[in-house]
Coordinates of C-alpha atoms in Angstrom, one line a residue:
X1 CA -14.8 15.0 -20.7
X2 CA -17.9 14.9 -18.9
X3 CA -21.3 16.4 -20.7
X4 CA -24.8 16.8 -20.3
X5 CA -27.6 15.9 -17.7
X6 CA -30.1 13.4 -18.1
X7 CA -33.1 12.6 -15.6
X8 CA -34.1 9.3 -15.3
X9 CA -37.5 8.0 -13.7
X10 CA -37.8 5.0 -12.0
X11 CA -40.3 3.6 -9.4
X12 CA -40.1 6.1 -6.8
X13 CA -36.3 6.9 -7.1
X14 CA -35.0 8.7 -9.8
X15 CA -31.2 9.2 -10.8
X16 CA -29.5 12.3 -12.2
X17 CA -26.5 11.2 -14.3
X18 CA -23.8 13.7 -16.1
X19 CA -22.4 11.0 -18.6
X20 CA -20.2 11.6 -22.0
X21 CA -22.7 12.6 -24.8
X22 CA -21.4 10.0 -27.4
X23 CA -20.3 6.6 -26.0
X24 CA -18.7 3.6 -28.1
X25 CA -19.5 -0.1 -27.3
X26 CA -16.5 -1.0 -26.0
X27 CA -17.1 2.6 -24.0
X28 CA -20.3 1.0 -22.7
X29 CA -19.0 -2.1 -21.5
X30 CA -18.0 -2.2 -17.5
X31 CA -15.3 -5.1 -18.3
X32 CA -12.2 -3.5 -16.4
X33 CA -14.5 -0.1 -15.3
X34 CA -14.1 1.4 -11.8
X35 CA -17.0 2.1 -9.5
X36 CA -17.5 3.8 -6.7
X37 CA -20.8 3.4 -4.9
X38 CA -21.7 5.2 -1.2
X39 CA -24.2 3.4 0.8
X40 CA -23.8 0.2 -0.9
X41 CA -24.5 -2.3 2.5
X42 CA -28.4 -2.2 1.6
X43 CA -31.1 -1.3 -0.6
X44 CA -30.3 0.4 -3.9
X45 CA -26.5 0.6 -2.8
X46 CA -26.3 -3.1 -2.4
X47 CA -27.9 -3.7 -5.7
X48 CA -25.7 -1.4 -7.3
X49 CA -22.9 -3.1 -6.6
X50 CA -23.5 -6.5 -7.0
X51 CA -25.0 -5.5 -10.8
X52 CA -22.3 -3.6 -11.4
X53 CA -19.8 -6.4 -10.1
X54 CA -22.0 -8.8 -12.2
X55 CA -21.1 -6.7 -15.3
X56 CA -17.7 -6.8 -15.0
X57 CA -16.7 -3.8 -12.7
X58 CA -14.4 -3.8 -10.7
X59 CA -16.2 -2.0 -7.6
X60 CA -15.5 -0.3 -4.4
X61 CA -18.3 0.6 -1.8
X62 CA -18.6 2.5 1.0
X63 CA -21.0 1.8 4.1
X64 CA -20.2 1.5 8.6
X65 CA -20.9 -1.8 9.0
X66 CA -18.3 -3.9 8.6
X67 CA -20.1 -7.2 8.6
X68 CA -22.6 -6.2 6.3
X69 CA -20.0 -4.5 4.0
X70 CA -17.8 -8.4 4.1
X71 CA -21.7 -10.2 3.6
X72 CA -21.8 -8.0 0.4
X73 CA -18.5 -8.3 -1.0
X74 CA -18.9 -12.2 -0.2
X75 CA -22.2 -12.6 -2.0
X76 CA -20.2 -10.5 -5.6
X77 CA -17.6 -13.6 -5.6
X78 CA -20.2 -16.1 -5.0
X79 CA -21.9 -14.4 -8.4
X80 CA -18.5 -13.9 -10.1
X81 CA -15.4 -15.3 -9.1
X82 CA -13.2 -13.1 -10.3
X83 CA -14.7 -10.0 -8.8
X84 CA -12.6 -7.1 -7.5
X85 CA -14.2 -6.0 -4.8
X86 CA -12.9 -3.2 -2.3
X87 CA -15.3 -2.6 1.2
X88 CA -14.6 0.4 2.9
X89 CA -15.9 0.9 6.1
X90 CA -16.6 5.0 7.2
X91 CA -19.0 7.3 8.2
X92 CA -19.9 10.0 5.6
X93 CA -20.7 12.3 8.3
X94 CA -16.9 12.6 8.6
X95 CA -14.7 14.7 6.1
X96 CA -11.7 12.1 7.1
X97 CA -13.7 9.1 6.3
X98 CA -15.1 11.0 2.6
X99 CA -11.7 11.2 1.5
X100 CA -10.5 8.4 2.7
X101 CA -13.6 6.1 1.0
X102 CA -11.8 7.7 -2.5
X103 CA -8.3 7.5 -1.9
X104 CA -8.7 4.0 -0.7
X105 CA -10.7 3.1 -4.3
X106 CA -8.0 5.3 -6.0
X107 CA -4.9 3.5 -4.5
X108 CA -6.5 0.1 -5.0
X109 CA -7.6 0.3 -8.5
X110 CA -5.8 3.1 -9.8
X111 CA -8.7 5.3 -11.5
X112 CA -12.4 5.9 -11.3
X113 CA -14.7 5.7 -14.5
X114 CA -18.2 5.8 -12.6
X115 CA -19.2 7.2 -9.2
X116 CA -22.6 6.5 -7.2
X117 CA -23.6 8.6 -4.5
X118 CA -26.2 6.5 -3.3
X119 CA -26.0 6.9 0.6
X120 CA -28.9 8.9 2.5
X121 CA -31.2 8.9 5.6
X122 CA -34.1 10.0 6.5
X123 CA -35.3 12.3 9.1
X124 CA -38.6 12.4 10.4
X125 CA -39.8 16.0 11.6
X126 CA -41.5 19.1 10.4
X127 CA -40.0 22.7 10.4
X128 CA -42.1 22.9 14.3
X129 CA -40.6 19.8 15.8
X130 CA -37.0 19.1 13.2
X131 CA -33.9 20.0 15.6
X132 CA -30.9 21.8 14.6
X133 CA -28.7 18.3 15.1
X134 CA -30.8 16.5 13.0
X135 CA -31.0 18.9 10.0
X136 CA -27.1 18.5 10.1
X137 CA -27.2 14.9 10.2
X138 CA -29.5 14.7 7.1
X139 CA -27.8 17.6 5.5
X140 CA -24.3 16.5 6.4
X141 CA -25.0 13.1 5.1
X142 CA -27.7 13.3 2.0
X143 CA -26.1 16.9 0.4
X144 CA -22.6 17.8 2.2
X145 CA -20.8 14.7 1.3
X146 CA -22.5 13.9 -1.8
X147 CA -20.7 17.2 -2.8
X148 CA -17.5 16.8 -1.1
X149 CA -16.9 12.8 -2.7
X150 CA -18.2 14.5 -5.9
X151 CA -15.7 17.2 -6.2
X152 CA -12.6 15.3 -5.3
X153 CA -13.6 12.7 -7.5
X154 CA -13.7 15.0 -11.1
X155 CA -10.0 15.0 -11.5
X156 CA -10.3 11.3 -11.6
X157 CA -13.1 11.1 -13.6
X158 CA -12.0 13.8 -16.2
X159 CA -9.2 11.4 -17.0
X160 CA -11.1 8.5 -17.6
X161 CA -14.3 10.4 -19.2
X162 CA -16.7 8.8 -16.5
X163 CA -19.9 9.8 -14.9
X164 CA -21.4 10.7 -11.7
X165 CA -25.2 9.6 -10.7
X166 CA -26.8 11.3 -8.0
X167 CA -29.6 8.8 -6.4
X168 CA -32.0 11.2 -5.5
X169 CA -36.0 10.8 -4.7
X170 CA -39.0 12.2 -5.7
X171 CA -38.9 13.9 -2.5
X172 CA -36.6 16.2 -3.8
X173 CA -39.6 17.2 -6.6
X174 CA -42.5 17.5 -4.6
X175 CA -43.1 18.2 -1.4
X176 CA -43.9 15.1 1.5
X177 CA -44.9 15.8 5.0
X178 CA -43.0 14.8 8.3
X179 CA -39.6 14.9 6.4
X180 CA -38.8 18.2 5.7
X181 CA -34.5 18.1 5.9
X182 CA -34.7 14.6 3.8
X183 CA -37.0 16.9 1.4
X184 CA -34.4 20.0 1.3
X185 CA -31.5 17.4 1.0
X186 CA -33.1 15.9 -1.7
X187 CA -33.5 19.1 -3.9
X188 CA -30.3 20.0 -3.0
X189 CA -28.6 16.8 -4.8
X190 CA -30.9 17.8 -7.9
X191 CA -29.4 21.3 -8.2
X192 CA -26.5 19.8 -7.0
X193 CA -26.9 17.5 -10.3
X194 CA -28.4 20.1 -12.5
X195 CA -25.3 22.7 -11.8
X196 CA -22.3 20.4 -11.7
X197 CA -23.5 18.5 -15.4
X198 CA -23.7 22.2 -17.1
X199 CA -20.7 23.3 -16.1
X200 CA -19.2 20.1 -17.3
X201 CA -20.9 20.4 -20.4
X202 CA -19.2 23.9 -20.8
X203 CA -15.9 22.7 -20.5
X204 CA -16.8 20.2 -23.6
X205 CA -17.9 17.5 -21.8
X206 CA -57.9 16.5 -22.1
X207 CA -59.5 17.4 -18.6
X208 CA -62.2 15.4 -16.8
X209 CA -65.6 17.1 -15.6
X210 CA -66.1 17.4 -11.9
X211 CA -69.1 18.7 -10.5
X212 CA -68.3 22.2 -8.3
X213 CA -69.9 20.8 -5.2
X214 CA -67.8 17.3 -5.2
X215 CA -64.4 19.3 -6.3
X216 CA -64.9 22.4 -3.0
X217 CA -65.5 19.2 -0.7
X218 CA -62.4 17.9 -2.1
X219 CA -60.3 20.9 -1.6
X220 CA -60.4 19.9 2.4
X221 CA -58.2 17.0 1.8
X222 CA -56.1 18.0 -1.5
X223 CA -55.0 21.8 -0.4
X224 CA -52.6 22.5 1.9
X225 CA -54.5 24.7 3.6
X226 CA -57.6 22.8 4.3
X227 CA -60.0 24.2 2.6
X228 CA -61.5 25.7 -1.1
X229 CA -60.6 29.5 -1.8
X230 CA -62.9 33.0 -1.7
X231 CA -63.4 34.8 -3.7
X232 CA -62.3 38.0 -2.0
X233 CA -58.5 36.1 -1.5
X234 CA -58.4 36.3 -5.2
X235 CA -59.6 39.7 -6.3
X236 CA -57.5 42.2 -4.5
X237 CA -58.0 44.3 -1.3
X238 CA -58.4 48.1 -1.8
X239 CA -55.9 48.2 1.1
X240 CA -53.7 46.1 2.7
X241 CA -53.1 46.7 6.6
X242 CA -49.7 46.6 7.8
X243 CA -50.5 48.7 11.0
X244 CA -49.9 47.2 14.3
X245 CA -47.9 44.2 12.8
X246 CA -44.2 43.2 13.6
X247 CA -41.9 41.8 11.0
X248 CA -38.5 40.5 11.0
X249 CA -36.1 40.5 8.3
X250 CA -32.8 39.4 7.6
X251 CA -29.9 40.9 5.5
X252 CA -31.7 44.1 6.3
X253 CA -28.7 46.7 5.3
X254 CA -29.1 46.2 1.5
X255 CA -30.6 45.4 -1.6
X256 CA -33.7 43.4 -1.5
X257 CA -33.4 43.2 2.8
X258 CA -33.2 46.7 3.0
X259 CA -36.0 47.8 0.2
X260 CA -38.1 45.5 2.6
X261 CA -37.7 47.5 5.9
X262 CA -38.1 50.5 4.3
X263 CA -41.2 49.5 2.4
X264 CA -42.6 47.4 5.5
X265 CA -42.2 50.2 7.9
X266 CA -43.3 52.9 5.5
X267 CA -46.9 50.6 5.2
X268 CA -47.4 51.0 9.3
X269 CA -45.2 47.8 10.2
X270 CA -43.0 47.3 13.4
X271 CA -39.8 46.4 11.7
X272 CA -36.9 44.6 13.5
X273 CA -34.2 43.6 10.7
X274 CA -30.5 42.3 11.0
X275 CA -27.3 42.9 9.1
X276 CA -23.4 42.6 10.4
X277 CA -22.6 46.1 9.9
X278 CA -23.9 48.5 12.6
X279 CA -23.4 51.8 10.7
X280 CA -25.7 50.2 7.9
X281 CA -28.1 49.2 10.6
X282 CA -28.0 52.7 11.9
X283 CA -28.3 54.3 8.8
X284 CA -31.1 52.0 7.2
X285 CA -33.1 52.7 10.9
X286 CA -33.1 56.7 10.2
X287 CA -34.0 56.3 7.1
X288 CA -37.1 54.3 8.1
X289 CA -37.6 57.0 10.8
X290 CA -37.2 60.0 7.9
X291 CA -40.1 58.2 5.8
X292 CA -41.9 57.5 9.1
X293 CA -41.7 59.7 12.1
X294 CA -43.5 57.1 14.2
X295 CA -41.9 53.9 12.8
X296 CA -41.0 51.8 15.3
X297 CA -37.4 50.0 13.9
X298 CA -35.0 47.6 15.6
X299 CA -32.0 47.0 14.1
X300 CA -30.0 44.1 15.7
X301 CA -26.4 43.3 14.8
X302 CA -25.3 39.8 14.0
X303 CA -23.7 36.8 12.5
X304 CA -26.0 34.6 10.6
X305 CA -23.4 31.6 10.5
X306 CA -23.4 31.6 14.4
X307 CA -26.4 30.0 15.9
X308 CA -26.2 32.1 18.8
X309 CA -26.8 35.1 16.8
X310 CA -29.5 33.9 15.0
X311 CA -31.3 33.3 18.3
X312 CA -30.6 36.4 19.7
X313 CA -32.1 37.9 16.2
X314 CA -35.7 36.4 17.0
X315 CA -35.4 36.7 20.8
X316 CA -34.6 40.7 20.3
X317 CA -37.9 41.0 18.2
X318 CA -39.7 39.3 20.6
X319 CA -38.6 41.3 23.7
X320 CA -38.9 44.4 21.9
X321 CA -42.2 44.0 20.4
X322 CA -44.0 40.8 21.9
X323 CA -45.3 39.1 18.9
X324 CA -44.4 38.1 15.6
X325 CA -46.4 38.4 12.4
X326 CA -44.3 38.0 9.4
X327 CA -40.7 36.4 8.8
X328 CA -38.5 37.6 6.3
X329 CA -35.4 35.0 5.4
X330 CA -33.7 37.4 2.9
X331 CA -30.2 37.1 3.7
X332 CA -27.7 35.0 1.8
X333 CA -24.4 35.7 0.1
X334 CA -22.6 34.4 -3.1
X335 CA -19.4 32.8 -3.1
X336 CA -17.8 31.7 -7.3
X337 CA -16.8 28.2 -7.7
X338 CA -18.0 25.0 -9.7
X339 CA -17.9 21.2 -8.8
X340 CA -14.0 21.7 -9.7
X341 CA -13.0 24.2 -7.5
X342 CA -15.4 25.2 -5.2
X343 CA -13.1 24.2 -1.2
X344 CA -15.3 22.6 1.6
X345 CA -14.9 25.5 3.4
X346 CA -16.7 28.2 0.8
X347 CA -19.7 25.7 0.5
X348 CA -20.1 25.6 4.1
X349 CA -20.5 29.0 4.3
X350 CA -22.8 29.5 1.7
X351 CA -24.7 26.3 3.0
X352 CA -25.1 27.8 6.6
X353 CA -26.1 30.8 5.6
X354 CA -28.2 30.5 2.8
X355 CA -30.1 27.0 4.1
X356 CA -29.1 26.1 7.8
X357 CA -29.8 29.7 9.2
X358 CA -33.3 29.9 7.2
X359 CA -34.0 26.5 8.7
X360 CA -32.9 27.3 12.5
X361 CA -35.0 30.4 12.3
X362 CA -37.9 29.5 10.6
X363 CA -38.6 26.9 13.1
X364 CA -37.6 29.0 16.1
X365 CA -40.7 31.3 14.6
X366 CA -42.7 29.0 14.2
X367 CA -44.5 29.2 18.0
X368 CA -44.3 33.0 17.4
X369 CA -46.0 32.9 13.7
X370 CA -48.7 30.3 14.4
X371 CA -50.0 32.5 17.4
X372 CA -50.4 35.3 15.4
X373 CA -51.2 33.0 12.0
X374 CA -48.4 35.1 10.6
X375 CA -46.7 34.1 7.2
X376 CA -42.9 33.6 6.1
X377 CA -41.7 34.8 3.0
X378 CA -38.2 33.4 1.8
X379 CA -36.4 35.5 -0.6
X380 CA -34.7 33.2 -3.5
X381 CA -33.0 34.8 -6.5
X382 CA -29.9 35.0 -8.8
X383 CA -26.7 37.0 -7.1
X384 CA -26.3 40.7 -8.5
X385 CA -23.1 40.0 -10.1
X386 CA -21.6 42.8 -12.9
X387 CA -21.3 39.8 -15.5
X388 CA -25.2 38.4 -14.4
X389 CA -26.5 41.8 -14.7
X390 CA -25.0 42.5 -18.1
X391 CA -26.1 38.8 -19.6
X392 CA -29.6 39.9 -18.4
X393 CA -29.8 41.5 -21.6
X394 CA -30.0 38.7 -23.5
X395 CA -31.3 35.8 -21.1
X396 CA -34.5 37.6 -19.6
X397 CA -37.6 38.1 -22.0
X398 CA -38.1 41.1 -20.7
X399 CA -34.1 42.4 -21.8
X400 CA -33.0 43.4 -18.3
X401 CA -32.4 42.7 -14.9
X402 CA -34.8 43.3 -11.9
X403 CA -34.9 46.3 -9.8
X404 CA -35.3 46.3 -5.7
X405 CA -38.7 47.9 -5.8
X406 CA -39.9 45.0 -8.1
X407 CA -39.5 42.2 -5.7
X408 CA -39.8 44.1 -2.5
X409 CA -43.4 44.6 -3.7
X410 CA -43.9 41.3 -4.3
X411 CA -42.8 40.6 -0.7
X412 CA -45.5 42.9 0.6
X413 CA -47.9 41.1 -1.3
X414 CA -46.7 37.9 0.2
X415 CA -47.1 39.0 3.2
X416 CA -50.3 40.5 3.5
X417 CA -53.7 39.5 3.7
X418 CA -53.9 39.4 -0.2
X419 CA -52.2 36.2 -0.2
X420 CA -54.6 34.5 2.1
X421 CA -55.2 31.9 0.1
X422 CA -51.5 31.3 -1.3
X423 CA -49.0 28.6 0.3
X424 CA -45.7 26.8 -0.3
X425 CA -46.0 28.6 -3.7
X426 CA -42.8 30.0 -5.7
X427 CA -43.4 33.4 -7.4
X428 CA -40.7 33.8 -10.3
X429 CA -40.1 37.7 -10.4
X430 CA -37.3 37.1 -12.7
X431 CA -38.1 38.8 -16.1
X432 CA -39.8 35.7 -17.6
X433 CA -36.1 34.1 -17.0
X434 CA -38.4 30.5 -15.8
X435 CA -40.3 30.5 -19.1
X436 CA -37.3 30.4 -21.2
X437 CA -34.6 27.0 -22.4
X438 CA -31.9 27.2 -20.4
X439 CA -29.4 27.7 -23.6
X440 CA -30.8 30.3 -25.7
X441 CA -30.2 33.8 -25.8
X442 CA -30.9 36.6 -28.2
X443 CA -33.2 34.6 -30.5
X444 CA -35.6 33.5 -27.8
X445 CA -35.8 37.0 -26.3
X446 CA -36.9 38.0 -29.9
X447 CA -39.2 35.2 -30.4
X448 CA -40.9 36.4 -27.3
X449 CA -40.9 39.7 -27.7
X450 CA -43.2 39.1 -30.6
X451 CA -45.5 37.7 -28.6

């Protein structure tokens, strides 16, 4: 069985590998193994499979060229004469051509022992100028069929106790300008990586002076936002002003989305919020008109997996209200599954809700928020599921889950002038969840409670 994650750095790549915890020699030998690399015309890809080869793999490699995919199979026999070697040419873009790429490597060699999802592109762009075609192609290519090959190939690899590495990039770590998708894709193949090795592993598998002056000159080229802090952006404001400004919030009917609208509108904001039920709508507007007589509310009814919806959602505000000061990208549903049995179809839909419609309308806001030097706040948490709720008890320091209120004031924080000097940062309001190991229960929550 398959067990445990390992991250390995190296140059400017790094690789996240779910491998068998204890491995014999002959284990570690590749005489007779069978790879699978994505991407392997070029570059790391390329390199990968002509190693591999060297070693005594017998290797099959996916890329769309078919004279560069021949040149590479040409140059493994020139370095080893016996070399099984299976090109496959496809586009990974293509569901047909994903499954195709493994059943092709299946039906030649029979099993799999080690899979590489190397392939990825890069798009240039920013979330003001990145179009919605080519945050699919990126995402389609880098993340959707990295999980797609990945999950058809674990029944093959559960027989044979192989591995899966991820080639991700440091990208996917830290934040790079001018290639936002290639960034999200990037983290995605971590978590992707991070997720699929732990439920494997379930199933058994000094400082340096600086002088003040020298350092607040700096800060123009090393922060974000251009320039050193003040103080006032740091000690809080007796009041924050809400009055006169227009938010919009999605997955506005419940939980977190709705403790937002109410809260924003009860603080003097111009609330427009969407959901997919219209009697919720309706009944989340009154009750922002019974805690506010004068609220001004507009509930607009939608689908966030259609793109024409999620248009119409920003276009509404804007007709309604004329500006837009802060964006709210709350909604996002939860759908059960691992690497094993999670269908195309379910990970779509999480995908283009959770990630593609927070993308499309982030950068349709854009125009609208930089007039206004408004802010957007992106809600990011664990699902509210019975069993997650319950295991709180023991996997939060603080012995419980979260309440609305607790991150919908958080929210309002993030959104008002008292974050001023705050941006791309990640708040955790998870009960001191992020300061915890990832295995222990009980015994940590002890240790720290002693604290």
């Amino acid at each position: 069985m398959l067990a445990g994650a390992v991250l390995q750095l190296c140059t400017r790549e790094y690789f996240g590998f779910f491998l068998p915890l204890k491995m014999s020699r002959a284990e570690r030998s590749f005489d007779g193994k069978v790879a699978l690399i994505t991407g392997g015309t070029s570059g790391i890809g390329r390199g990968t499979v002509l190693l591999l080869s060297k070693l005594g793999c017998n290797v099959a490699f996916g890329g769309r060229n078919k004279a560069e995919l021949d040149n590479v199979a040409a140059k493994c026999k020139e370095t080893r004469e016996d070399a099984q070697i299976l090109p496959v040419q496809g586009d990974l873009e293509k569901e047909e051509d994903v499954k195709a790429l493994l059943d092709a490597a299946i039906k030649h060699f029979g099993k799999l022992d080690i899979l590489v999802n190397n392939a990825g592109i890069v798009g240039k762009g920013t979330i003001e100028n990145t179009s919605l075609e080519d945050f699919d192609k990126v995402m389609n290519i880098n993340m959707r069929a990295v999980f797609y090959l990945t999950s058809l190939a674990v029944p093959y690899l559960t027989e044979t106790k192989g591995c899966v590495v991820n080639v991700s990039s440091v990208t996917g770590l830290r934040s790079f300008p001018g290639v936002l998708a290639y960034c999200m894709s990037k983290a995605a193949v971590d978590q992707l990586t991070r997720c699929a090795a732990l439920v494997r592993f379930r199933a058994g598998t000094e400082a340096n002076p600086c002088k003040l002056s020298q350092f607040l000159e700096r800060c123009k080229e090393t922060h974000a936002l251009g320039r050193h802090g003040e103080v006032d952006e740091v000690m809080s404001h007796a009041e924050r002003s809400f009055d006169g400004k227009v938010a919009l919030i999605t997955g506005g009917t419940s939980g977190i989305g709705r403790g937002t609208v109410l809260f924003l509108s009860k603080l003097g904001c111009n609330v427009a919020f969407g959901g997919r039920n219209k009697a919720e709508l309706d009944n989340v507007a009154a009750k922002c008109k019974e805690t506010r007589k004068d609220a001004q509310i507009l509930p607009v009814q939608g689908d966030l997996e259609k793109e024409k919806d999620v248009k119409a959602l920003l276009y509404a505000t804007i007709k309604h209200f004329g500006k837009l000061d802060i964006l709210v990208n709350n909604a996002g549903i939860a759908v059960k599954g691992t690497i094993k049995n999670t269908s195309l179809e379910d990970f779509d839909k999480v995908m283009n809700i959770n990630v593609r419609a927070v993308f499309y309308l982030t950068s349709l806001a854009v125009p609208y928020l930089t007039e206004t030097k408004g802010c957007v706040v992106n809600v990011s948490s664990l699902t509210g599921l019975r069993s997650f709720l319950e295991r709180c008890k023991e996997t939060h320091a603080l012995g419980r889950h979260g309440e609305v209120d607790e991150v919908v004031s958080v929210i309002a924080f993030l959104a008002s002038n008292d974050s001023s000097f705050m941006t791309g940062a990640t708040l955790p309001v998870d009960g001191g969840r992020h300061a915890m190991c990832p295995h222990e229960g009980p015994r940590a929550v002890k240790f720290l409670s002693r604290i």
